[in-house]
Amino acid sequence: MRLSKIATNMERTQIAEYVDLLNHPIRLLWRNLLAGLAKGIGLAIGFTFFAATILYLLQALGALNLPIIGDYIADIVRIVQIQLEGKMY
């Protein structure tokens, strides 16, 4: 009974697949490479979306012509647009 429960728990944790992966380091490296690549691409896409949203909000705030904040926001948006065009600041 107890041995059966231990065997069931080991199957549930997939220890055999993990040990098999450790015995084949090339497959382990390949999986880690693909996982790192996927994380990097996801991070780049997420940051691009976040930065675009922030720039859009800053442009909307700049259009409101707020007395003090509007000038700073306009400067930030202008600097970012110049950098995106590849020109020197």
mmCIF file of N, CA and C in Angstrom:
data_model
loop_
_atom_site.group_PDB
_atom_site.id
_atom_site.type_symbol
_atom_site.label_atom_id
_atom_site.label_comp_id
_atom_site.label_asym_id
_atom_site.label_seq_id
_atom_site.Cartn_x
_atom_site.Cartn_y
_atom_site.Cartn_z
ATOM 1 N N MET A 1 0.818 -1.187 0.000
ATOM 2 C CA MET A 1 0.000 0.000 0.000
ATOM 3 C C MET A 1 0.867 1.257 0.000
ATOM 4 N N ARG A 2 1.825 1.319 0.937
ATOM 5 C CA ARG A 2 2.672 2.502 1.042
ATOM 6 C C ARG A 2 3.608 2.619 -0.163
ATOM 7 N N LEU A 3 4.137 1.492 -0.632
ATOM 8 C CA LEU A 3 5.009 1.498 -1.799
ATOM 9 C C LEU A 3 4.238 1.940 -3.043
ATOM 10 N N SER A 4 3.005 1.543 -3.138
ATOM 11 C CA SER A 4 2.163 1.958 -4.257
ATOM 12 C C SER A 4 1.926 3.466 -4.235
ATOM 13 N N LYS A 5 1.730 4.016 -3.036
ATOM 14 C CA LYS A 5 1.513 5.456 -2.907
ATOM 15 C C LYS A 5 2.776 6.227 -3.292
ATOM 16 N N ILE A 6 3.942 5.706 -2.880
ATOM 17 C CA ILE A 6 5.207 6.356 -3.236
ATOM 18 C C ILE A 6 5.419 6.319 -4.741
ATOM 19 N N ALA A 7 5.114 5.189 -5.369
ATOM 20 C CA ALA A 7 5.268 5.066 -6.823
ATOM 21 C C ALA A 7 4.329 6.026 -7.544
ATOM 22 N N THR A 8 3.122 6.161 -7.053
ATOM 23 C CA THR A 8 2.159 7.090 -7.659
ATOM 24 C C THR A 8 2.642 8.532 -7.534
ATOM 25 N N ASN A 9 3.167 8.889 -6.376
ATOM 26 C CA ASN A 9 3.680 10.247 -6.175
ATOM 27 C C ASN A 9 4.887 10.532 -7.075
ATOM 28 N N MET A 10 5.755 9.531 -7.256
ATOM 29 C CA MET A 10 6.910 9.723 -8.127
ATOM 30 C C MET A 10 6.475 9.896 -9.573
ATOM 31 N N GLU A 11 5.463 9.161 -10.000
ATOM 32 C CA GLU A 11 4.947 9.330 -11.355
ATOM 33 C C GLU A 11 4.330 10.707 -11.520
ATOM 34 N N ARG A 12 3.655 11.173 -10.506
ATOM 35 C CA ARG A 12 3.000 12.472 -10.565
ATOM 36 C C ARG A 12 4.026 13.600 -10.678
ATOM 37 N N THR A 13 5.175 13.465 -10.037
ATOM 38 C CA THR A 13 6.195 14.507 -10.085
ATOM 39 C C THR A 13 7.088 14.388 -11.318
ATOM 40 N N GLN A 14 6.917 13.366 -12.108
ATOM 41 C CA GLN A 14 7.646 13.145 -13.358
ATOM 42 C C GLN A 14 9.159 13.143 -13.149
ATOM 43 N N ILE A 15 9.603 12.454 -12.140
ATOM 44 C CA ILE A 15 11.033 12.354 -11.849
ATOM 45 C C ILE A 15 11.764 11.621 -12.966
ATOM 46 N N ALA A 16 11.134 10.615 -13.568
ATOM 47 C CA ALA A 16 11.797 9.850 -14.626
ATOM 48 C C ALA A 16 12.129 10.749 -15.812
ATOM 49 N N GLU A 17 11.195 11.631 -16.192
ATOM 50 C CA GLU A 17 11.451 12.546 -17.308
ATOM 51 C C GLU A 17 12.576 13.520 -16.964
ATOM 52 N N TYR A 18 12.614 13.961 -15.710
ATOM 53 C CA TYR A 18 13.659 14.885 -15.275
ATOM 54 C C TYR A 18 15.027 14.216 -15.306
ATOM 55 N N VAL A 19 15.109 12.997 -14.815
ATOM 56 C CA VAL A 19 16.376 12.258 -14.820
ATOM 57 C C VAL A 19 16.811 11.991 -16.260
ATOM 58 N N ASP A 20 15.866 11.661 -17.130
ATOM 59 C CA ASP A 20 16.186 11.430 -18.534
ATOM 60 C C ASP A 20 16.735 12.702 -19.174
ATOM 61 N N LEU A 21 16.157 13.845 -18.819
ATOM 62 C CA LEU A 21 16.640 15.119 -19.347
ATOM 63 C C LEU A 21 18.041 15.430 -18.836
ATOM 64 N N LEU A 22 18.325 15.110 -17.580
ATOM 65 C CA LEU A 22 19.666 15.335 -17.039
ATOM 66 C C LEU A 22 20.704 14.426 -17.680
ATOM 67 N N ASN A 23 20.288 13.264 -18.151
ATOM 68 C CA ASN A 23 21.213 12.327 -18.791
ATOM 69 C C ASN A 23 21.505 12.709 -20.242
ATOM 70 N N HIS A 24 20.759 13.670 -20.795
ATOM 71 C CA HIS A 24 20.976 14.141 -22.168
ATOM 72 C C HIS A 24 21.209 15.656 -22.124
ATOM 73 N N PRO A 25 22.451 16.074 -21.863
ATOM 74 C CA PRO A 25 22.718 17.507 -21.677
ATOM 75 C C PRO A 25 22.453 18.357 -22.916
ATOM 76 N N ILE A 26 22.568 17.770 -24.111
ATOM 77 C CA ILE A 26 22.300 18.543 -25.333
ATOM 78 C C ILE A 26 20.822 18.942 -25.380
ATOM 79 N N ARG A 27 19.942 18.011 -25.038
ATOM 80 C CA ARG A 27 18.505 18.331 -25.007
ATOM 81 C C ARG A 27 18.206 19.368 -23.933
ATOM 82 N N LEU A 28 18.881 19.262 -22.794
ATOM 83 C CA LEU A 28 18.697 20.238 -21.716
ATOM 84 C C LEU A 28 19.139 21.624 -22.169
ATOM 85 N N LEU A 29 20.303 21.714 -22.819
ATOM 86 C CA LEU A 29 20.778 23.005 -23.326
ATOM 87 C C LEU A 29 19.827 23.575 -24.368
ATOM 88 N N TRP A 30 19.335 22.719 -25.255
ATOM 89 C CA TRP A 30 18.418 23.165 -26.309
ATOM 90 C C TRP A 30 17.129 23.711 -25.710
ATOM 91 N N ARG A 31 16.565 23.009 -24.742
ATOM 92 C CA ARG A 31 15.331 23.481 -24.095
ATOM 93 C C ARG A 31 15.557 24.793 -23.359
ATOM 94 N N ASN A 32 16.692 24.911 -22.670
ATOM 95 C CA ASN A 32 16.986 26.157 -21.963
ATOM 96 C C ASN A 32 17.218 27.306 -22.938
ATOM 97 N N LEU A 33 17.847 27.025 -24.073
ATOM 98 C CA LEU A 33 18.047 28.053 -25.090
ATOM 99 C C LEU A 33 16.705 28.546 -25.625
ATOM 100 N N LEU A 34 15.821 27.615 -25.950
ATOM 101 C CA LEU A 34 14.500 28.003 -26.453
ATOM 102 C C LEU A 34 13.695 28.762 -25.398
ATOM 103 N N ALA A 35 13.784 28.340 -24.151
ATOM 104 C CA ALA A 35 13.068 29.029 -23.086
ATOM 105 C C ALA A 35 13.606 30.449 -22.902
ATOM 106 N N GLY A 36 14.913 30.610 -22.941
ATOM 107 C CA GLY A 36 15.503 31.938 -22.811
ATOM 108 C C GLY A 36 15.142 32.835 -23.979
ATOM 109 N N LEU A 37 15.126 32.271 -25.173
ATOM 110 C CA LEU A 37 14.748 33.037 -26.354
ATOM 111 C C LEU A 37 13.294 33.490 -26.265
ATOM 112 N N ALA A 38 12.419 32.601 -25.829
ATOM 113 C CA ALA A 38 11.012 32.955 -25.688
ATOM 114 C C ALA A 38 10.823 34.037 -24.624
ATOM 115 N N LYS A 39 11.543 33.944 -23.530
ATOM 116 C CA LYS A 39 11.446 34.965 -22.491
ATOM 117 C C LYS A 39 11.942 36.312 -22.997
ATOM 118 N N GLY A 40 13.044 36.306 -23.748
ATOM 119 C CA GLY A 40 13.592 37.545 -24.291
ATOM 120 C C GLY A 40 12.643 38.210 -25.273
ATOM 121 N N ILE A 41 12.045 37.419 -26.158
ATOM 122 C CA ILE A 41 11.104 37.973 -27.126
ATOM 123 C C ILE A 41 9.866 38.499 -26.416
ATOM 124 N N GLY A 42 9.383 37.763 -25.427
ATOM 125 C CA GLY A 42 8.223 38.224 -24.669
ATOM 126 C C GLY A 42 8.506 39.510 -23.924
ATOM 127 N N LEU A 43 9.697 39.612 -23.364
ATOM 128 C CA LEU A 43 10.082 40.832 -22.658
ATOM 129 C C LEU A 43 10.156 42.011 -23.617
ATOM 130 N N ALA A 44 10.726 41.798 -24.795
ATOM 131 C CA ALA A 44 10.844 42.874 -25.777
ATOM 132 C C ALA A 44 9.471 43.342 -26.253
ATOM 133 N N ILE A 45 8.584 42.406 -26.525
ATOM 134 C CA ILE A 45 7.236 42.773 -26.970
ATOM 135 C C ILE A 45 6.485 43.488 -25.849
ATOM 136 N N GLY A 46 6.590 42.983 -24.637
ATOM 137 C CA GLY A 46 5.919 43.613 -23.503
ATOM 138 C C GLY A 46 6.429 45.012 -23.230
ATOM 139 N N PHE A 47 7.749 45.200 -23.279
ATOM 140 C CA PHE A 47 8.306 46.529 -23.034
ATOM 141 C C PHE A 47 7.920 47.497 -24.143
ATOM 142 N N THR A 48 7.891 47.017 -25.381
ATOM 143 C CA THR A 48 7.485 47.880 -26.497
ATOM 144 C C THR A 48 6.043 48.345 -26.318
ATOM 145 N N PHE A 49 5.169 47.435 -25.949
ATOM 146 C CA PHE A 49 3.770 47.789 -25.716
ATOM 147 C C PHE A 49 3.651 48.785 -24.561
ATOM 148 N N PHE A 50 4.391 48.534 -23.485
ATOM 149 C CA PHE A 50 4.358 49.422 -22.325
ATOM 150 C C PHE A 50 4.885 50.809 -22.673
ATOM 151 N N ALA A 51 6.005 50.869 -23.373
ATOM 152 C CA ALA A 51 6.592 52.165 -23.741
ATOM 153 C C ALA A 51 5.680 52.931 -24.685
ATOM 154 N N ALA A 52 5.055 52.235 -25.637
ATOM 155 C CA ALA A 52 4.130 52.900 -26.556
ATOM 156 C C ALA A 52 2.928 53.460 -25.806
ATOM 157 N N THR A 53 2.439 52.715 -24.836
ATOM 158 C CA THR A 53 1.306 53.194 -24.040
ATOM 159 C C THR A 53 1.690 54.422 -23.233
ATOM 160 N N ILE A 54 2.854 54.401 -22.623
ATOM 161 C CA ILE A 54 3.319 55.553 -21.842
ATOM 162 C C ILE A 54 3.498 56.768 -22.743
ATOM 163 N N LEU A 55 4.094 56.587 -23.930
ATOM 164 C CA LEU A 55 4.267 57.707 -24.849
ATOM 165 C C LEU A 55 2.926 58.270 -25.305
ATOM 166 N N TYR A 56 1.973 57.380 -25.551
ATOM 167 C CA TYR A 56 0.643 57.836 -25.959
ATOM 168 C C TYR A 56 -0.002 58.676 -24.852
ATOM 169 N N LEU A 57 0.119 58.205 -23.610
ATOM 170 C CA LEU A 57 -0.451 58.956 -22.485
ATOM 171 C C LEU A 57 0.266 60.288 -22.289
ATOM 172 N N LEU A 58 1.586 60.296 -22.451
ATOM 173 C CA LEU A 58 2.326 61.547 -22.324
ATOM 174 C C LEU A 58 1.934 62.548 -23.415
ATOM 175 N N GLN A 59 1.717 62.055 -24.625
ATOM 176 C CA GLN A 59 1.280 62.947 -25.698
ATOM 177 C C GLN A 59 -0.110 63.499 -25.405
ATOM 178 N N ALA A 60 -0.986 62.647 -24.857
ATOM 179 C CA ALA A 60 -2.332 63.113 -24.517
ATOM 180 C C ALA A 60 -2.272 64.157 -23.406
ATOM 181 N N LEU A 61 -1.408 63.951 -22.418
ATOM 182 C CA LEU A 61 -1.252 64.938 -21.347
ATOM 183 C C LEU A 61 -0.622 66.225 -21.870
ATOM 184 N N GLY A 62 0.302 66.095 -22.803
ATOM 185 C CA GLY A 62 0.928 67.272 -23.394
ATOM 186 C C GLY A 62 -0.060 68.101 -24.187
ATOM 187 N N ALA A 63 -1.055 67.440 -24.773
ATOM 188 C CA ALA A 63 -2.067 68.156 -25.555
ATOM 189 C C ALA A 63 -3.015 68.954 -24.662
ATOM 190 N N LEU A 64 -3.056 68.634 -23.388
ATOM 191 C CA LEU A 64 -3.950 69.352 -22.468
ATOM 192 C C LEU A 64 -3.409 70.729 -22.092
ATOM 193 N N ASN A 65 -2.153 70.994 -22.448
ATOM 194 C CA ASN A 65 -1.514 72.275 -22.149
ATOM 195 C C ASN A 65 -1.553 72.614 -20.658
ATOM 196 N N LEU A 66 -1.156 71.669 -19.841
ATOM 197 C CA LEU A 66 -1.043 71.933 -18.415
ATOM 198 C C LEU A 66 0.137 72.880 -18.201
ATOM 199 N N PRO A 67 0.024 73.853 -17.326
ATOM 200 C CA PRO A 67 1.030 74.909 -17.239
ATOM 201 C C PRO A 67 2.462 74.425 -17.014
ATOM 202 N N ILE A 68 2.729 73.658 -15.995
ATOM 203 C CA ILE A 68 4.102 73.264 -15.683
ATOM 204 C C ILE A 68 4.412 71.891 -16.260
ATOM 205 N N ILE A 69 3.511 70.959 -16.061
ATOM 206 C CA ILE A 69 3.746 69.573 -16.475
ATOM 207 C C ILE A 69 3.786 69.457 -17.995
ATOM 208 N N GLY A 70 3.003 70.245 -18.674
ATOM 209 C CA GLY A 70 2.932 70.161 -20.131
ATOM 210 C C GLY A 70 4.257 70.419 -20.799
ATOM 211 N N ASP A 71 5.039 71.380 -20.294
ATOM 212 C CA ASP A 71 6.343 71.675 -20.888
ATOM 213 C C ASP A 71 7.306 70.503 -20.730
ATOM 214 N N TYR A 72 7.314 69.907 -19.537
ATOM 215 C CA TYR A 72 8.195 68.761 -19.306
ATOM 216 C C TYR A 72 7.796 67.578 -20.176
ATOM 217 N N ILE A 73 6.508 67.336 -20.272
ATOM 218 C CA ILE A 73 6.030 66.214 -21.077
ATOM 219 C C ILE A 73 6.355 66.450 -22.549
ATOM 220 N N ALA A 74 6.170 67.678 -23.019
ATOM 221 C CA ALA A 74 6.487 67.991 -24.410
ATOM 222 C C ALA A 74 7.968 67.771 -24.687
ATOM 223 N N ASP A 75 8.825 68.162 -23.750
ATOM 224 C CA ASP A 75 10.267 67.939 -23.919
ATOM 225 C C ASP A 75 10.591 66.452 -23.977
ATOM 226 N N ILE A 76 9.978 65.668 -23.105
ATOM 227 C CA ILE A 76 10.228 64.214 -23.089
ATOM 228 C C ILE A 76 9.781 63.589 -24.405
ATOM 229 N N VAL A 77 8.595 63.951 -24.865
ATOM 230 C CA VAL A 77 8.080 63.387 -26.117
ATOM 231 C C VAL A 77 8.977 63.794 -27.281
ATOM 232 N N ARG A 78 9.426 65.040 -27.317
ATOM 233 C CA ARG A 78 10.301 65.520 -28.391
ATOM 234 C C ARG A 78 11.630 64.752 -28.378
ATOM 235 N N ILE A 79 12.197 64.548 -27.207
ATOM 236 C CA ILE A 79 13.467 63.812 -27.103
ATOM 237 C C ILE A 79 13.309 62.378 -27.584
ATOM 238 N N VAL A 80 12.229 61.744 -27.184
ATOM 239 C CA VAL A 80 11.996 60.353 -27.596
ATOM 240 C C VAL A 80 11.787 60.272 -29.097
ATOM 241 N N GLN A 81 11.037 61.208 -29.667
ATOM 242 C CA GLN A 81 10.813 61.179 -31.114
ATOM 243 C C GLN A 81 12.116 61.415 -31.880
ATOM 244 N N ILE A 82 12.959 62.280 -31.383
ATOM 245 C CA ILE A 82 14.252 62.514 -32.032
ATOM 246 C C ILE A 82 15.110 61.251 -31.956
ATOM 247 N N GLN A 83 15.098 60.587 -30.809
ATOM 248 C CA GLN A 83 15.878 59.357 -30.647
ATOM 249 C C GLN A 83 15.347 58.251 -31.574
ATOM 250 N N LEU A 84 14.022 58.180 -31.740
ATOM 251 C CA LEU A 84 13.449 57.167 -32.613
ATOM 252 C C LEU A 84 13.796 57.422 -34.070
ATOM 253 N N GLU A 85 13.959 58.679 -34.441
ATOM 254 C CA GLU A 85 14.342 59.005 -35.810
ATOM 255 C C GLU A 85 15.817 58.777 -36.058
ATOM 256 N N GLY A 86 16.585 58.566 -34.991
ATOM 257 C CA GLY A 86 18.002 58.272 -35.128
ATOM 258 C C GLY A 86 18.881 59.505 -35.172
ATOM 259 N N LYS A 87 18.332 60.640 -34.868
ATOM 260 C CA LYS A 87 19.116 61.878 -34.859
ATOM 261 C C LYS A 87 19.719 62.082 -33.478
ATOM 262 N N MET A 88 20.765 62.857 -33.427
ATOM 263 C CA MET A 88 21.392 63.179 -32.148
ATOM 264 C C MET A 88 20.571 64.236 -31.446
ATOM 265 N N TYR A 89 20.576 64.214 -30.126
ATOM 266 C CA TYR A 89 19.798 65.170 -29.335
ATOM 267 C C TYR A 89 20.457 66.507 -29.290
#
